[in-house]
PDB file of C-alpha atoms and ligand atoms in Angstrom:
ATOM      1  CA  MET U  26       0.000   0.000   0.000  1.00 45.00           C
ATOM      2  CA  LYS U  27       1.254   3.495  -0.823  1.00 54.00           C
ATOM      3  CA  ASN U  28       1.621   6.010   1.988  1.00 57.00           C
ATOM      4  CA  GLY U  29      -1.338   8.441   2.251  1.00 64.00           C
ATOM      5  CA  LEU U  30       0.486  11.685   1.478  1.00 78.00           C
ATOM      6  CA  PRO U  31      -1.138  15.147   1.300  1.00 89.00           C
ATOM      7  CA  LEU U  32       0.359  16.209  -2.071  1.00 96.00           C
ATOM      8  CA  LEU U  33      -1.188  14.792  -5.240  1.00 96.00           C
ATOM      9  CA  ARG U  34       0.409  14.710  -8.668  1.00 97.00           C
ATOM     10  CA  HIS U  35      -1.584  16.588 -11.280  1.00 98.00           C
ATOM     11  CA  PRO U  36      -2.908  14.192 -13.966  1.00 97.00           C
ATOM     12  CA  THR U  37      -1.500  16.368 -16.776  1.00 98.00           C
ATOM     13  CA  ASN U  38       2.080  16.143 -15.424  1.00 98.00           C
ATOM     14  CA  PRO U  39       4.636  17.067 -16.520  1.00 98.00           C
ATOM     15  CA  ILE U  40       2.970  20.428 -17.109  1.00 98.00           C
ATOM     16  CA  LEU U  41       5.943  22.014 -18.927  1.00 99.00           C
ATOM     17  CA  THR U  42       8.820  20.503 -20.883  1.00 98.00           C
ATOM     18  CA  ALA U  43      11.564  21.811 -23.190  1.00 98.00           C
ATOM     19  CA  ALA U  44       9.303  20.890 -26.147  1.00 98.00           C
ATOM     20  CA  ASP U  45       6.947  23.711 -25.070  1.00 98.00           C
ATOM     21  CA  TRP U  46       9.715  26.337 -25.237  1.00 98.00           C
ATOM     22  CA  PRO U  47       9.598  29.015 -27.933  1.00 98.00           C
ATOM     23  CA  TYR U  48      13.388  28.926 -28.371  1.00 98.00           C
ATOM     24  CA  PRO U  49      15.965  26.100 -28.206  1.00 98.00           C
ATOM     25  CA  ALA U  50      16.203  24.617 -24.711  1.00 98.00           C
ATOM     26  CA  HIS U  51      17.560  21.338 -23.424  1.00 98.00           C
ATOM     27  CA  SER U  52      15.508  21.043 -20.212  1.00 98.00           C
ATOM     28  CA  VAL U  53      13.200  23.133 -17.987  1.00 99.00           C
ATOM     29  CA  PHE U  54      12.930  22.489 -14.258  1.00 98.00           C
ATOM     30  CA  ASN U  55      13.056  23.816 -10.660  1.00 98.00           C
ATOM     31  CA  PRO U  56      10.768  26.857 -11.143  1.00 99.00           C
ATOM     32  CA  GLY U  57      10.106  29.608  -8.629  1.00 98.00           C
ATOM     33  CA  ALA U  58       6.407  30.491  -8.450  1.00 98.00           C
ATOM     34  CA  THR U  59       4.074  33.260  -7.400  1.00 98.00           C
ATOM     35  CA  ARG U  60       0.520  34.489  -8.010  1.00 98.00           C
ATOM     36  CA  LEU U  61       0.307  38.005  -9.382  1.00 97.00           C
ATOM     37  CA  ALA U  62      -2.266  40.540  -8.143  1.00 94.00           C
ATOM     38  CA  ASP U  63      -4.700  39.555 -10.934  1.00 96.00           C
ATOM     39  CA  GLY U  64      -4.525  35.869  -9.955  1.00 97.00           C
ATOM     40  CA  THR U  65      -2.225  34.815 -12.809  1.00 98.00           C
ATOM     41  CA  THR U  66       0.267  32.114 -11.836  1.00 98.00           C
ATOM     42  CA  LEU U  67       3.817  33.057 -12.793  1.00 98.00           C
ATOM     43  CA  LEU U  68       6.597  30.505 -12.944  1.00 99.00           C
ATOM     44  CA  LEU U  69      10.213  31.622 -13.188  1.00 99.00           C
ATOM     45  CA  CYS U  70      11.617  28.505 -14.789  1.00 99.00           C
ATOM     46  CA  ARG U  71      15.195  27.316 -14.825  1.00 99.00           C
ATOM     47  CA  VAL U  72      16.046  26.635 -18.471  1.00 99.00           C
ATOM     48  CA  GLU U  73      19.191  24.730 -19.359  1.00 98.00           C
ATOM     49  CA  ASP U  74      20.683  25.486 -22.763  1.00 98.00           C
ATOM     50  CA  HIS U  75      22.759  23.164 -24.925  1.00 98.00           C
ATOM     51  CA  ARG U  76      25.982  24.274 -23.243  1.00 98.00           C
ATOM     52  CA  GLY U  77      24.654  23.023 -19.904  1.00 98.00           C
ATOM     53  CA  HIS U  78      24.285  26.589 -18.592  1.00 98.00           C
ATOM     54  CA  SER U  79      21.012  27.769 -17.073  1.00 98.00           C
ATOM     55  CA  HIS U  80      19.026  31.003 -17.284  1.00 99.00           C
ATOM     56  CA  LEU U  81      15.539  31.975 -16.070  1.00 99.00           C
ATOM     57  CA  CYS U  82      12.385  32.307 -18.167  1.00 99.00           C
ATOM     58  CA  VAL U  83       8.842  33.337 -17.210  1.00 99.00           C
ATOM     59  CA  ALA U  84       5.756  31.221 -17.979  1.00 99.00           C
ATOM     60  CA  ARG U  85       2.286  32.555 -17.119  1.00 98.00           C
ATOM     61  CA  SER U  86      -1.047  30.739 -16.791  1.00 98.00           C
ATOM     62  CA  LYS U  87      -4.534  31.786 -15.668  1.00 98.00           C
ATOM     63  CA  ASP U  88      -5.198  28.584 -13.714  1.00 97.00           C
ATOM     64  CA  GLY U  89      -1.636  27.559 -12.902  1.00 98.00           C
ATOM     65  CA  ILE U  90      -2.148  24.246 -14.692  1.00 98.00           C
ATOM     66  CA  GLY U  91      -2.296  24.748 -18.465  1.00 97.00           C
ATOM     67  CA  ASP U  92      -2.298  27.226 -21.377  1.00 98.00           C
ATOM     68  CA  TRP U  93       1.104  28.582 -20.383  1.00 98.00           C
ATOM     69  CA  VAL U  94       2.304  31.708 -22.131  1.00 98.00           C
ATOM     70  CA  ILE U  95       6.086  31.580 -22.187  1.00 98.00           C
ATOM     71  CA  ASP U  96       8.365  34.582 -22.757  1.00 98.00           C
ATOM     72  CA  ARG U  97       9.666  34.453 -26.352  1.00 98.00           C
ATOM     73  CA  GLU U  98      13.241  35.018 -25.138  1.00 98.00           C
ATOM     74  CA  PRO U  99      15.138  34.360 -21.909  1.00 98.00           C
ATOM     75  CA  THR U 100      13.770  36.622 -19.156  1.00 98.00           C
ATOM     76  CA  LEU U 101      16.894  36.806 -16.987  1.00 98.00           C
ATOM     77  CA  LEU U 102      20.243  35.684 -18.369  1.00 98.00           C
ATOM     78  CA  ALA U 103      23.480  35.217 -16.485  1.00 98.00           C
ATOM     79  CA  ASP U 104      25.635  38.350 -16.758  1.00 98.00           C
ATOM     80  CA  PRO U 105      29.175  37.043 -16.284  1.00 98.00           C
ATOM     81  CA  SER U 106      30.923  40.223 -17.434  1.00 98.00           C
ATOM     82  CA  ASN U 107      29.417  42.155 -14.519  1.00 98.00           C
ATOM     83  CA  TYR U 108      28.853  39.189 -12.204  1.00 97.00           C
ATOM     84  CA  PRO U 109      31.685  36.655 -12.749  1.00 97.00           C
ATOM     85  CA  GLU U 110      30.096  34.367 -10.156  1.00 97.00           C
ATOM     86  CA  GLU U 111      27.403  33.669 -12.808  1.00 97.00           C
ATOM     87  CA  ARG U 112      29.847  32.393 -15.412  1.00 98.00           C
ATOM     88  CA  TRP U 113      28.144  28.985 -15.696  1.00 98.00           C
ATOM     89  CA  GLY U 114      24.602  30.215 -15.268  1.00 98.00           C
ATOM     90  CA  ILE U 115      21.851  31.089 -12.817  1.00 98.00           C
ATOM     91  CA  GLU U 116      19.666  28.407 -11.270  1.00 98.00           C
ATOM     92  CA  ASP U 117      16.825  27.434  -8.936  1.00 98.00           C
ATOM     93  CA  PRO U 118      15.003  30.744  -8.269  1.00 98.00           C
ATOM     94  CA  ARG U 119      12.763  31.266  -5.226  1.00 99.00           C
ATOM     95  CA  ILE U 120      10.308  34.185  -5.313  1.00 98.00           C
ATOM     96  CA  THR U 121       9.085  36.123  -2.266  1.00 98.00           C
ATOM     97  CA  PHE U 122       6.753  39.125  -2.405  1.00 98.00           C
ATOM     98  CA  VAL U 123       7.947  41.537   0.284  1.00 98.00           C
ATOM     99  CA  ALA U 124       4.926  43.797   0.916  1.00 97.00           C
ATOM    100  CA  GLU U 125       7.003  46.403   2.767  1.00 98.00           C
ATOM    101  CA  LEU U 126       9.081  46.964  -0.389  1.00 98.00           C
ATOM    102  CA  GLY U 127       6.225  46.460  -2.856  1.00 98.00           C
ATOM    103  CA  LYS U 128       8.643  44.188  -4.747  1.00 98.00           C
ATOM    104  CA  TYR U 129       9.330  40.558  -5.457  1.00 98.00           C
ATOM    105  CA  ILE U 130      12.743  39.417  -4.258  1.00 98.00           C
ATOM    106  CA  VAL U 131      14.165  36.564  -6.303  1.00 99.00           C
ATOM    107  CA  ALA U 132      16.886  34.486  -4.628  1.00 99.00           C
ATOM    108  CA  TYR U 133      18.809  32.319  -7.075  1.00 98.00           C
ATOM    109  CA  THR U 134      21.958  30.269  -7.332  1.00 98.00           C
ATOM    110  CA  ALA U 135      24.825  31.989  -9.131  1.00 98.00           C
ATOM    111  CA  PHE U 136      27.033  29.229 -10.505  1.00 98.00           C
ATOM    112  CA  GLY U 137      30.661  29.950 -11.374  1.00 97.00           C
ATOM    113  CA  GLU U 138      34.221  28.800 -10.883  1.00 96.00           C
ATOM    114  CA  MET U 139      34.026  29.126  -7.100  1.00 94.00           C
ATOM    115  CA  GLY U 140      30.898  26.929  -6.986  1.00 96.00           C
ATOM    116  CA  PRO U 141      27.289  27.870  -6.219  1.00 97.00           C
ATOM    117  CA  GLY U 142      26.567  31.090  -4.287  1.00 98.00           C
ATOM    118  CA  VAL U 143      23.398  32.989  -3.334  1.00 98.00           C
ATOM    119  CA  ALA U 144      22.409  36.041  -5.401  1.00 98.00           C
ATOM    120  CA  LEU U 145      19.355  38.302  -5.110  1.00 98.00           C
ATOM    121  CA  ALA U 146      17.424  40.424  -7.603  1.00 98.00           C
ATOM    122  CA  SER U 147      14.293  42.524  -7.176  1.00 98.00           C
ATOM    123  CA  THR U 148      11.470  43.087  -9.632  1.00 98.00           C
ATOM    124  CA  THR U 149       7.957  44.487  -9.762  1.00 98.00           C
ATOM    125  CA  ASP U 150       6.867  42.997 -13.100  1.00 97.00           C
ATOM    126  CA  PHE U 151       9.227  40.093 -13.971  1.00 98.00           C
ATOM    127  CA  ARG U 152      10.344  42.066 -17.036  1.00 98.00           C
ATOM    128  CA  GLY U 153      12.931  44.382 -15.498  1.00 98.00           C
ATOM    129  CA  PHE U 154      15.179  43.167 -12.688  1.00 98.00           C
ATOM    130  CA  GLU U 155      17.530  45.037 -10.372  1.00 98.00           C
ATOM    131  CA  ARG U 156      20.394  42.822  -9.312  1.00 97.00           C
ATOM    132  CA  LEU U 157      21.658  43.025  -5.756  1.00 98.00           C
ATOM    133  CA  GLY U 158      24.478  40.671  -6.753  1.00 97.00           C
ATOM    134  CA  LEU U 159      26.088  37.879  -4.801  1.00 98.00           C
ATOM    135  CA  VAL U 160      25.040  38.138  -1.150  1.00 98.00           C
ATOM    136  CA  LEU U 161      26.383  34.844   0.216  1.00 98.00           C
ATOM    137  CA  THR U 162      29.683  33.480  -1.058  1.00 96.00           C
ATOM    138  CA  PRO U 163      30.090  29.920  -2.411  1.00 95.00           C
ATOM    139  CA  HIS U 164      29.330  27.233  -1.414  1.00 96.00           C
ATOM    140  CA  ASP U 165      25.820  28.317  -0.470  1.00 97.00           C
ATOM    141  CA  LYS U 166      22.431  27.900  -2.213  1.00 98.00           C
ATOM    142  CA  ASP U 167      18.723  27.001  -1.755  1.00 98.00           C
ATOM    143  CA  ALA U 168      17.870  30.480  -0.479  1.00 98.00           C
ATOM    144  CA  ALA U 169      14.673  32.498  -0.052  1.00 98.00           C
ATOM    145  CA  VAL U 170      13.871  35.761   1.719  1.00 98.00           C
ATOM    146  CA  LEU U 171      11.022  35.762   4.257  1.00 98.00           C
ATOM    147  CA  PRO U 172       8.040  37.948   3.277  1.00 98.00           C
ATOM    148  CA  ARG U 173       8.342  40.094   6.422  1.00 98.00           C
ATOM    149  CA  ARG U 174      10.973  41.164   8.919  1.00 98.00           C
ATOM    150  CA  ILE U 175      11.799  39.052  11.954  1.00 98.00           C
ATOM    151  CA  ASP U 176      12.576  41.150  15.038  1.00 97.00           C
ATOM    152  CA  GLY U 177      13.050  44.205  12.819  1.00 98.00           C
ATOM    153  CA  ARG U 178      15.373  42.626  10.252  1.00 98.00           C
ATOM    154  CA  PHE U 179      15.042  40.908   6.878  1.00 98.00           C
ATOM    155  CA  ALA U 180      15.639  37.151   7.091  1.00 98.00           C
ATOM    156  CA  LEU U 181      17.059  34.771   4.497  1.00 98.00           C
ATOM    157  CA  VAL U 182      16.921  30.985   4.605  1.00 98.00           C
ATOM    158  CA  HIS U 183      19.942  29.389   2.916  1.00 98.00           C
ATOM    159  CA  ARG U 184      22.047  26.256   2.752  1.00 98.00           C
ATOM    160  CA  PRO U 185      25.809  26.546   3.293  1.00 96.00           C
ATOM    161  CA  VAL U 186      27.853  23.427   2.625  1.00 91.00           C
ATOM    162  CA  ARG U 187      29.771  21.744   5.415  1.00 82.00           C
ATOM    163  CA  ALA U 188      32.440  19.077   4.977  1.00 79.00           C
ATOM    164  CA  ASP U 189      30.241  16.006   5.424  1.00 79.00           C
ATOM    165  CA  GLY U 190      26.751  17.240   4.569  1.00 79.00           C
ATOM    166  CA  SER U 191      24.590  20.358   4.570  1.00 92.00           C
ATOM    167  CA  ASP U 192      21.962  21.878   6.848  1.00 96.00           C
ATOM    168  CA  ILE U 193      19.441  24.733   6.573  1.00 98.00           C
ATOM    169  CA  TRP U 194      20.494  28.082   8.062  1.00 98.00           C
ATOM    170  CA  MET U 195      19.045  31.581   8.389  1.00 98.00           C
ATOM    171  CA  SER U 196      20.839  34.953   8.233  1.00 98.00           C
ATOM    172  CA  PHE U 197      19.653  38.512   8.827  1.00 98.00           C
ATOM    173  CA  SER U 198      20.045  41.902   7.147  1.00 98.00           C
ATOM    174  CA  ASP U 199      18.966  45.545   7.304  1.00 98.00           C
ATOM    175  CA  ASP U 200      19.489  46.266   3.592  1.00 98.00           C
ATOM    176  CA  LEU U 201      19.178  42.840   1.829  1.00 98.00           C
ATOM    177  CA  ARG U 202      22.857  43.086   0.776  1.00 97.00           C
ATOM    178  CA  THR U 203      24.876  42.367   3.900  1.00 98.00           C
ATOM    179  CA  TRP U 204      23.798  39.305   5.864  1.00 98.00           C
ATOM    180  CA  ASP U 205      24.952  38.285   9.345  1.00 98.00           C
ATOM    181  CA  GLY U 206      23.868  36.400  12.452  1.00 98.00           C
ATOM    182  CA  ALA U 207      23.890  33.005  10.702  1.00 97.00           C
ATOM    183  CA  THR U 208      21.849  30.542  12.770  1.00 97.00           C
ATOM    184  CA  ARG U 209      21.217  26.887  12.007  1.00 97.00           C
ATOM    185  CA  VAL U 210      17.509  26.125  11.526  1.00 98.00           C
ATOM    186  CA  LEU U 211      17.353  22.427  10.664  1.00 98.00           C
ATOM    187  CA  ALA U 212      20.048  19.764  10.389  1.00 97.00           C
ATOM    188  CA  ALA U 213      20.302  16.759   8.090  1.00 97.00           C
ATOM    189  CA  ARG U 214      19.235  13.692  10.072  1.00 96.00           C
ATOM    190  CA  GLU U 215      21.488  10.870  11.117  1.00 94.00           C
ATOM    191  CA  VAL U 216      22.568   8.191   8.655  1.00 92.00           C
ATOM    192  CA  GLY U 217      19.759   5.759   7.996  1.00 94.00           C
ATOM    193  CA  TYR U 218      17.139   8.445   7.304  1.00 97.00           C
ATOM    194  CA  TRP U 219      15.881   9.637   3.890  1.00 98.00           C
ATOM    195  CA  ASP U 220      17.244  13.143   4.624  1.00 98.00           C
ATOM    196  CA  SER U 221      20.633  12.174   6.017  1.00 96.00           C
ATOM    197  CA  ALA U 222      23.082  13.236   3.267  1.00 95.00           C
ATOM    198  CA  LYS U 223      21.991  16.879   2.998  1.00 96.00           C
ATOM    199  CA  ILE U 224      18.918  19.050   3.223  1.00 98.00           C
ATOM    200  CA  GLY U 225      17.957  22.426   1.743  1.00 98.00           C
ATOM    201  CA  LEU U 226      14.976  24.759   1.537  1.00 98.00           C
ATOM    202  CA  SER U 227      12.443  23.952  -1.199  1.00 98.00           C
ATOM    203  CA  PRO U 228       9.867  26.769  -1.767  1.00 98.00           C
ATOM    204  CA  PRO U 229       9.967  29.916   0.404  1.00 98.00           C
ATOM    205  CA  LEU U 230       8.427  29.591   3.878  1.00 98.00           C
ATOM    206  CA  VAL U 231       4.618  29.803   4.152  1.00 96.00           C
ATOM    207  CA  GLN U 232       3.240  31.739   7.121  1.00 97.00           C
ATOM    208  CA  THR U 233       0.353  29.942   8.910  1.00 97.00           C
ATOM    209  CA  PRO U 234      -1.331  30.814  12.225  1.00 96.00           C
ATOM    210  CA  ARG U 235       0.586  27.910  13.803  1.00 97.00           C
ATOM    211  CA  GLY U 236       4.038  28.794  12.505  1.00 98.00           C
ATOM    212  CA  TRP U 237       6.103  28.998   9.323  1.00 98.00           C
ATOM    213  CA  LEU U 238       5.544  25.906   7.211  1.00 98.00           C
ATOM    214  CA  MET U 239       8.764  24.815   5.571  1.00 98.00           C
ATOM    215  CA  LEU U 240       8.992  22.294   2.758  1.00 98.00           C
ATOM    216  CA  TYR U 241      12.562  21.126   2.333  1.00 98.00           C
ATOM    217  CA  HIS U 242      14.386  18.670   0.123  1.00 98.00           C
ATOM    218  CA  GLY U 243      16.263  15.825   1.703  1.00 98.00           C
ATOM    219  CA  VAL U 244      18.869  13.717  -0.027  1.00 97.00           C
ATOM    220  CA  ARG U 245      19.881  10.134   0.500  1.00 96.00           C
ATOM    221  CA  GLU U 246      22.937   8.735  -1.247  1.00 94.00           C
ATOM    222  CA  THR U 247      22.593   5.244  -2.707  1.00 94.00           C
ATOM    223  CA  CYS U 248      24.857   3.039  -4.809  1.00 94.00           C
ATOM    224  CA  SER U 249      22.838   4.273  -7.844  1.00 92.00           C
ATOM    225  CA  GLY U 250      23.086   7.987  -7.002  1.00 95.00           C
ATOM    226  CA  SER U 251      21.136  10.564  -5.010  1.00 97.00           C
ATOM    227  CA  LEU U 252      17.428  10.379  -4.115  1.00 98.00           C
ATOM    228  CA  TYR U 253      15.802  13.836  -3.775  1.00 98.00           C
ATOM    229  CA  ARG U 254      12.626  13.808  -1.680  1.00 98.00           C
ATOM    230  CA  VAL U 255      10.552  16.478   0.071  1.00 98.00           C
ATOM    231  CA  GLY U 256       9.862  16.818   3.794  1.00 98.00           C
ATOM    232  CA  ALA U 257       8.002  19.299   5.995  1.00 98.00           C
ATOM    233  CA  ALA U 258       8.662  21.148   9.235  1.00 98.00           C
ATOM    234  CA  LEU U 259       6.942  23.888  11.220  1.00 98.00           C
ATOM    235  CA  LEU U 260       9.006  26.794  12.625  1.00 98.00           C
ATOM    236  CA  GLU U 261       8.159  29.337  15.326  1.00 98.00           C
ATOM    237  CA  LEU U 262       6.629  32.532  13.933  1.00 98.00           C
ATOM    238  CA  GLU U 263       8.836  35.056  15.730  1.00 98.00           C
ATOM    239  CA  ARG U 264      11.875  32.789  16.209  1.00 98.00           C
ATOM    240  CA  PRO U 265      11.886  30.820  12.935  1.00 98.00           C
ATOM    241  CA  TRP U 266      15.189  29.126  13.776  1.00 98.00           C
ATOM    242  CA  ILE U 267      13.256  27.073  16.340  1.00 98.00           C
ATOM    243  CA  THR U 268      11.492  23.952  15.048  1.00 97.00           C
ATOM    244  CA  ILE U 269       8.017  23.183  16.424  1.00 97.00           C
ATOM    245  CA  ALA U 270       7.532  19.959  14.449  1.00 97.00           C
ATOM    246  CA  ARG U 271       9.359  17.963  11.763  1.00 98.00           C
ATOM    247  CA  GLY U 272       7.830  15.081   9.843  1.00 97.00           C
ATOM    248  CA  GLU U 273       9.764  11.870  10.261  1.00 96.00           C
ATOM    249  CA  PRO U 274       8.853  10.297   6.907  1.00 96.00           C
ATOM    250  CA  TRP U 275       9.113  12.192   3.649  1.00 97.00           C
ATOM    251  CA  LEU U 276       6.052  13.997   2.321  1.00 96.00           C
ATOM    252  CA  PHE U 277       6.682  13.495  -1.393  1.00 97.00           C
ATOM    253  CA  GLY U 278       9.282  11.729  -3.479  1.00 97.00           C
ATOM    254  CA  PRO U 279      10.095  10.285  -6.901  1.00 98.00           C
ATOM    255  CA  ASP U 280       7.551   7.723  -8.060  1.00 97.00           C
ATOM    256  CA  ALA U 281       6.148   8.672 -11.488  1.00 98.00           C
ATOM    257  CA  ASP U 282       8.171   7.809 -14.585  1.00 98.00           C
ATOM    258  CA  TYR U 283       8.964  11.484 -15.318  1.00 98.00           C
ATOM    259  CA  GLU U 284      10.491  11.768 -11.817  1.00 98.00           C
ATOM    260  CA  ARG U 285      12.347   8.475 -12.069  1.00 98.00           C
ATOM    261  CA  VAL U 286      13.813   8.966 -15.552  1.00 98.00           C
ATOM    262  CA  GLY U 287      15.614  12.026 -16.901  1.00 98.00           C
ATOM    263  CA  ASP U 288      18.957  13.827 -16.851  1.00 98.00           C
ATOM    264  CA  VAL U 289      19.238  13.242 -13.107  1.00 98.00           C
ATOM    265  CA  PRO U 290      16.993  10.334 -12.150  1.00 98.00           C
ATOM    266  CA  ASN U 291      14.946  10.142  -8.939  1.00 98.00           C
ATOM    267  CA  VAL U 292      14.678  13.871  -8.308  1.00 98.00           C
ATOM    268  CA  THR U 293      11.638  15.833  -7.099  1.00 98.00           C
ATOM    269  CA  PHE U 294      12.833  19.397  -6.459  1.00 98.00           C
ATOM    270  CA  PRO U 295      10.229  22.095  -5.656  1.00 98.00           C
ATOM    271  CA  CYS U 296      11.319  25.750  -5.654  1.00 98.00           C
ATOM    272  CA  GLY U 297       7.890  27.388  -5.673  1.00 98.00           C
ATOM    273  CA  PHE U 298       4.300  27.173  -4.533  1.00 98.00           C
ATOM    274  CA  THR U 299       1.195  29.326  -4.889  1.00 98.00           C
ATOM    275  CA  VAL U 300      -1.676  29.698  -2.426  1.00 97.00           C
ATOM    276  CA  GLY U 301      -5.234  29.943  -3.803  1.00 96.00           C
ATOM    277  CA  ASP U 302      -7.869  32.580  -3.062  1.00 95.00           C
ATOM    278  CA  ASP U 303      -9.141  30.447  -0.160  1.00 96.00           C
ATOM    279  CA  GLY U 304      -5.778  30.921   1.587  1.00 95.00           C
ATOM    280  CA  ASP U 305      -5.375  27.154   1.889  1.00 96.00           C
ATOM    281  CA  THR U 306      -5.174  25.375  -1.477  1.00 97.00           C
ATOM    282  CA  ILE U 307      -1.574  25.133  -2.654  1.00 97.00           C
ATOM    283  CA  HIS U 308       0.069  24.337  -5.949  1.00 98.00           C
ATOM    284  CA  VAL U 309       3.626  23.083  -5.485  1.00 98.00           C
ATOM    285  CA  TYR U 310       5.757  23.349  -8.647  1.00 98.00           C
ATOM    286  CA  TYR U 311       8.756  21.076  -8.848  1.00 98.00           C
ATOM    287  CA  GLY U 312      11.505  19.984 -11.151  1.00 98.00           C
ATOM    288  CA  ALA U 313      11.208  16.313 -12.135  1.00 98.00           C
ATOM    289  CA  ALA U 314      14.479  14.477 -12.795  1.00 98.00           C
ATOM    290  CA  ASP U 315      16.146  17.828 -13.726  1.00 98.00           C
ATOM    291  CA  THR U 316      14.229  17.545 -17.010  1.00 98.00           C
ATOM    292  CA  SER U 317      10.661  18.881 -16.762  1.00 98.00           C
ATOM    293  CA  ILE U 318       8.261  20.835 -14.540  1.00 99.00           C
ATOM    294  CA  ALA U 319       5.483  19.100 -12.633  1.00 98.00           C
ATOM    295  CA  LEU U 320       2.682  20.170 -10.298  1.00 98.00           C
ATOM    296  CA  ALA U 321       1.496  18.674  -7.022  1.00 98.00           C
ATOM    297  CA  THR U 322      -1.670  19.969  -5.356  1.00 97.00           C
ATOM    298  CA  GLY U 323      -2.686  19.972  -1.718  1.00 97.00           C
ATOM    299  CA  SER U 324      -3.540  22.348   1.086  1.00 97.00           C
ATOM    300  CA  VAL U 325      -1.705  24.088   3.897  1.00 97.00           C
ATOM    301  CA  SER U 326      -4.168  22.562   6.385  1.00 96.00           C
ATOM    302  CA  GLY U 327      -3.620  19.101   4.884  1.00 96.00           C
ATOM    303  CA  ILE U 328       0.150  19.370   5.343  1.00 97.00           C
ATOM    304  CA  LEU U 329      -0.268  20.687   8.908  1.00 97.00           C
ATOM    305  CA  ASP U 330      -2.565  17.702   9.683  1.00 96.00           C
ATOM    306  CA  TRP U 331       0.036  15.389   8.151  1.00 96.00           C
ATOM    307  CA  LEU U 332       2.719  16.989  10.344  1.00 96.00           C
ATOM    308  CA  ASP U 333       0.560  16.397  13.430  1.00 95.00           C
ATOM    309  CA  ARG U 334       0.460  12.710  12.503  1.00 93.00           C
ATOM    310  CA  SER U 335       4.039  12.394  11.288  1.00 93.00           C
ATOM    311  CA  ALA U 336       6.178  14.424  13.675  1.00 86.00           C
ATOM    312  CA  PRO U 337       7.508  12.708  16.758  1.00 79.00           C
ATOM    313  CA  PRO U 338       6.801  14.710  19.945  1.00 74.00           C
ATOM    314  CA  ARG U 339       9.648  17.145  20.732  1.00 73.00           C
TER     315      ARG U 339
HETATM  316  C1  BMA L 181      20.853  20.062  -6.465  1.00 63.68           C
HETATM  317  C2  BMA L 181      20.660  21.305  -7.300  1.00 63.68           C
HETATM  318  C3  BMA L 181      19.384  21.217  -8.083  1.00 63.68           C
HETATM  319  C4  BMA L 181      19.209  19.892  -8.768  1.00 63.68           C
HETATM  320  C5  BMA L 181      19.497  18.743  -7.808  1.00 63.68           C
HETATM  321  C6  BMA L 181      19.432  17.378  -8.467  1.00 63.68           C
HETATM  322  O1  BMA L 181      22.109  20.087  -5.843  1.00 63.68           O
HETATM  323  O2  BMA L 181      21.746  21.447  -8.176  1.00 63.68           O
HETATM  324  O3  BMA L 181      19.382  22.229  -9.045  1.00 63.68           O
HETATM  325  O4  BMA L 181      17.880  19.786  -9.217  1.00 63.68           O
HETATM  326  O5  BMA L 181      20.770  18.916  -7.249  1.00 63.68           O
HETATM  327  O6  BMA L 181      20.361  17.270  -9.514  1.00 63.68           O
END
């Protein structure tokens, strides 16, 4: 019997592939997501070209499921002459609307000779972007800004690399450029668990009355490569470095053929979600096998109920 999990694959998955692209692309995956003021779902997709370098491209849809309108050209390209840390591309965007600024802040991975680092850009319309540049030096990635200040400061979830694995951390800033006060939020679990090799943030945190809901990816190394699954945790609202609950099993993981087979097999890698008008329904957008974009649907309340059942008492 399959585990009763609160995220369901959409029957039309994968919802976007390189074949849908209006210009040559090798693969499309790991999109950031947001819902614009008029209800349109916007995906900022990672597109890999035939050099193996990635850029970002916008796809828009009224219902967040089909009839995607894709920008005719790359929306945000790497700019290695001004930002050498982007020499091999920009990857895995996470989008946060920061109401105080009236802007979307996009956190993405800048990939260059030094390895992956965290870069930020702001936008109001996903046509023009203002780069803030590299804000966390390599090796660091899987970052997203919180939608509001914590104790008077902006907060950024990120994933620095340590020698034998990687955990999720949070840093703080007054101006979005200089980050300090790094605090560990969640650690990879001990060997034997599905999330023992490394973990990293998936979509940006979702604020709920009970705490910040965090979906994260957890990696297990096997003799056939890495398995990328998704877990959930709940963090304190005013002290988000403190975990209230963490699911012991994974919430979602590779199962369908398009998740099992592709450039990097056995990968489900969400970078974005949208919340519906009811404040509860969620669409989670994820990269499948580093090849295509897929959608899983569920609800915030359903994941919180699952956490109540799946988190050992702390
Ligand atoms: C991670 C990131 C993701 C990728 C995943 C699986 O480290 O590089 O972009 O989807 O590996 O290859």
